[in-house]
Amino acid sequence: MGQERRISELRKLLHKYNYMYYVKNVSVVSDFEYDRLMVELIELEQQRPDFYDPNSPSQRVGSDISKGFSQYSHIYPMLSLDNTYSEEEIELFFDRVATLLNEPFEICCELKFDGLSISLTYADGALVRAVTRGDGAKGDIVTENVKTIKTLPLRLVGDSFPKEFEIRGEILMPWSSFEILNKEREREEKQLFANPRNAASGTLKQLNPAIVAARKLDTYLYYLLGEDLPSDGHYENMIMAHSWGFKVSEHMRKCSTLQEVMDFIHLWESERKNLPVATDGIVLKVNSIQQQKILGYKAKSPRWAIAYKFQAERVLTRLNGVTFQVGRTGSVTPVALLEPVQLSGSVVRRASLHNADIMDNLELHLGDMVFVEKGGEIIPKITGVDNRSRSMLAGDKISFITRCPECNTKLVRIEGEAAYYCPNSSECAPQIKGRIEHFISRKAMNIEGIGTETVDLLFKNGLIHNFTDLYSLKVEDISHLQGLGEKSASIIVNGIKKSIETPFERVIFALGIRYVGETVAKILAREFKSMDNLMKASYEDLIQVDEIGEKIAQSLIGFFADVANIEKIERLRSIGLRFEIFDSENYKLSNRLTGKSIVISGVFEKHTREEYKEMIQMHGAKNSSSISAKTSFVLAGENMGPVKLSQAKSLNIPIVRECDFLKMIE
């Protein structure tokens, strides 16, 4: 009975981790701990074959399939690799290959990039399809998003490539892009990505290619498949792929002996920290494709390859307490206060606990010895508790607070969300200051001369109570404050006056409406043209707009239903801020599509989906994300989504192809 209970526990736990990692893009456990639990499950299942379950986590590759994309079945299944953290197992792998082949062989050693697996199909030298790993048998078609990656060739160089082939690799977010993205998310009080892998995955699943392009993803290719490959050698094929324009790691090495393999591993255990992208191990592949075929496959992985994974740097330190921070939207974030400890080149004193659910899973007690890692070696996080060291004198279990630590208001939790919120938005100081800081930020009103410290100074001196008060400031009001002076005060006041000319879409963004980021604000401005139209928009009006879902629509309705928000908006109107698209006729080329509601689906040849959305707006029509009886027609490319195709046929909605649409607006 004990084994059955443990198997059930492990399956439930690993299903949860798979869902959080592959679907929600949140890493709640270290790779090492996940692999340890998986090995334990496999061993127990082997001991208890009578407890077999075809849906056990041990029987499948974790799925990253998303409802927002069409799926495609892989011609060659995308299998996972056997993982090991042990050099002894690398030696066993090498000896096993030698025994099975009984002939000389070479091993190609490659860096294991920590990103999102992608399969790319090329025909006649052009990219025709990009598909994620998905569940190994089928994945999401993300071609338009992948096309935004500058290092990926859309057309190949030369003419020595096969007529049709598949090449696989990793979509990555470089460290530099990752840091910029997380800083932006921190300002907007969105959950931070734990590491570049999660950030890359979350980015590639965006429905708007413009967002993907802005995040500057990268890619490395590592495996060529097809019927007419240039060489029997995997290494040689990748060198050829590089000559066709693919980005292939320059650090690949062919090894003939086990010692050469070990030297490569030892080199990159330290050198990987100098790379511009994240790596989490080394992949070893038998180089000869013919020998790969001889070795064959197991149920879920090839016998001719193995992945050696680096141990994440992890330290043990004492938990001295937990503090709770309130952000501009009222979200409350728990932060662990740690005994200072050296980790990955820096001293760590604090670690984010993200939300109440993660806190509960850890079951923290005051004084616990906790394991701390840096997610992607950037963000410190607690990954576990050393329960064996918990003494009889350990404090009580640390629970999430029920009242705001700043204003003592009872916290609320919105259904379906992980965060708790303080609803006292009008009087809770961190929320007020946070909204002012957001309002003046570079991508919002971009007011020169004001930073976090200045906002705090003005707020403490009673000169501002919300962001509208900024426009009443005079040089003489603030020049006497500590750290300022007449020159600094003049810069601030002039910067505030200059911000009155800020474009309408940035004014929407500056209001700090929950879930309305920079891109959504731009979409709302283009769609509704003025603040009055946006304020009057119904829930149904909002969800008809492309990229506006239920959560955003409900947030907008709630924001404009609040009397305090309306008062701020009216004050900004009286000050003279732009509340409509300036020179709106510049956004329109003709009235040929006026009054029409158009849905886009599929992959296009002549323009991107984003370009077609712009054209639709410029000729007077409205983009819609879903088909209804009000839809005028569907602009359809290749691989139109089967659901949309079925809906269009059932409602007799016309299907317009790319060339016919271009003639319409010619």
Short mmCIF file of N, CA, C and O in Angstrom, two decimals, residues 316-319 359-371 382 384-398:
data_model
loop_
_atom_site.label_atom_id
_atom_site.label_comp_id
_atom_site.label_asym_id
_atom_site.label_seq_id
_atom_site.Cartn_x
_atom_site.Cartn_y
_atom_site.Cartn_z
N LEU A 316 22.45 26.65 1.15
CA LEU A 316 21.55 26.49 2.28
C LEU A 316 21.74 27.69 3.22
O LEU A 316 22.87 28.02 3.58
N THR A 317 20.66 28.34 3.58
CA THR A 317 20.75 29.47 4.50
C THR A 317 19.49 29.55 5.35
O THR A 317 18.50 28.86 5.07
N ARG A 318 19.52 30.41 6.36
CA ARG A 318 18.41 30.48 7.30
C ARG A 318 17.37 31.52 6.85
O ARG A 318 17.71 32.59 6.36
N LEU A 319 16.10 31.15 7.03
CA LEU A 319 15.00 32.07 6.76
C LEU A 319 14.74 32.90 8.02
O LEU A 319 14.29 32.37 9.05
N MET A 359 4.08 29.82 -1.38
CA MET A 359 4.40 29.81 0.04
C MET A 359 3.82 28.57 0.73
O MET A 359 4.49 27.89 1.51
N ASP A 360 2.57 28.27 0.44
CA ASP A 360 1.92 27.11 1.06
C ASP A 360 2.60 25.81 0.67
O ASP A 360 2.76 24.90 1.50
N ASN A 361 3.01 25.70 -0.59
CA ASN A 361 3.68 24.47 -1.05
C ASN A 361 5.00 24.25 -0.30
O ASN A 361 5.39 23.11 -0.03
N LEU A 362 5.70 25.34 0.01
CA LEU A 362 6.99 25.22 0.70
C LEU A 362 6.82 24.92 2.19
O LEU A 362 7.73 24.37 2.82
N GLU A 363 5.67 25.28 2.78
CA GLU A 363 5.41 25.07 4.22
C GLU A 363 6.56 25.64 5.07
O GLU A 363 7.19 24.94 5.86
N LEU A 364 6.82 26.92 4.90
CA LEU A 364 7.93 27.57 5.59
C LEU A 364 7.62 27.85 7.06
O LEU A 364 6.49 28.20 7.42
N HIS A 365 8.65 27.68 7.90
CA HIS A 365 8.59 28.05 9.30
C HIS A 365 9.73 29.04 9.58
O HIS A 365 10.80 28.94 8.98
N LEU A 366 9.48 29.97 10.47
CA LEU A 366 10.52 30.94 10.84
C LEU A 366 11.74 30.19 11.39
O LEU A 366 11.61 29.31 12.24
N GLY A 367 12.92 30.52 10.88
CA GLY A 367 14.14 29.86 11.32
C GLY A 367 14.51 28.64 10.51
O GLY A 367 15.57 28.03 10.75
N ASP A 368 13.68 28.26 9.53
CA ASP A 368 14.00 27.11 8.67
C ASP A 368 15.31 27.33 7.93
O ASP A 368 15.65 28.46 7.55
N MET A 369 16.01 26.22 7.68
CA MET A 369 17.13 26.25 6.75
C MET A 369 16.56 25.95 5.37
O MET A 369 15.92 24.91 5.16
N VAL A 370 16.74 26.87 4.43
CA VAL A 370 16.11 26.76 3.12
C VAL A 370 17.16 26.68 2.02
O VAL A 370 18.26 27.23 2.14
N PHE A 371 16.80 25.98 0.94
CA PHE A 371 17.66 25.89 -0.23
C PHE A 371 17.33 27.04 -1.17
O PHE A 371 16.15 27.26 -1.50
N ILE A 382 13.59 30.40 -3.42
CA ILE A 382 13.67 29.28 -2.48
C ILE A 382 13.07 28.06 -3.18
O ILE A 382 11.93 28.10 -3.65
N GLY A 384 13.31 24.79 -1.72
CA GLY A 384 12.98 23.71 -0.81
C GLY A 384 13.39 24.05 0.61
O GLY A 384 14.07 25.05 0.87
N VAL A 385 12.98 23.18 1.51
CA VAL A 385 13.28 23.34 2.94
C VAL A 385 14.02 22.10 3.42
O VAL A 385 13.66 20.98 3.07
N ASP A 386 15.08 22.30 4.21
CA ASP A 386 15.80 21.17 4.81
C ASP A 386 15.06 20.80 6.10
O ASP A 386 15.40 21.26 7.19
N ASN A 387 14.05 19.93 5.94
CA ASN A 387 13.21 19.56 7.09
C ASN A 387 14.00 18.85 8.18
O ASN A 387 13.64 18.90 9.36
N ARG A 388 15.09 18.18 7.80
CA ARG A 388 15.87 17.43 8.79
C ARG A 388 16.53 18.36 9.81
O ARG A 388 16.80 17.95 10.94
N SER A 389 16.79 19.60 9.38
CA SER A 389 17.47 20.53 10.29
C SER A 389 16.49 21.37 11.10
O SER A 389 16.90 22.20 11.90
N ARG A 390 15.18 21.15 10.89
CA ARG A 390 14.20 21.93 11.63
C ARG A 390 14.22 21.50 13.09
O ARG A 390 13.98 20.35 13.42
N SER A 391 14.49 22.42 13.96
CA SER A 391 14.63 22.09 15.38
C SER A 391 13.29 22.22 16.10
O SER A 391 12.31 22.76 15.57
N MET A 392 13.28 21.74 17.32
CA MET A 392 12.07 21.83 18.14
C MET A 392 11.74 23.29 18.45
O MET A 392 10.61 23.62 18.80
N LEU A 393 12.74 24.15 18.31
CA LEU A 393 12.55 25.57 18.62
C LEU A 393 12.10 26.38 17.41
O LEU A 393 11.97 27.61 17.49
N ALA A 394 11.89 25.70 16.27
CA ALA A 394 11.49 26.41 15.06
C ALA A 394 10.18 27.15 15.29
O ALA A 394 9.30 26.70 16.05
N GLY A 395 10.03 28.29 14.65
CA GLY A 395 8.83 29.10 14.81
C GLY A 395 7.62 28.48 14.13
O GLY A 395 7.70 27.43 13.49
N ASP A 396 6.49 29.17 14.24
CA ASP A 396 5.26 28.70 13.62
C ASP A 396 5.37 28.76 12.10
O ASP A 396 6.20 29.49 11.54
N LYS A 397 4.49 28.02 11.45
CA LYS A 397 4.43 28.09 9.99
C LYS A 397 4.07 29.51 9.56
O LYS A 397 3.20 30.16 10.16
N ILE A 398 4.76 29.99 8.54
CA ILE A 398 4.52 31.36 8.05
C ILE A 398 3.34 31.33 7.08
O ILE A 398 3.37 30.61 6.08
#
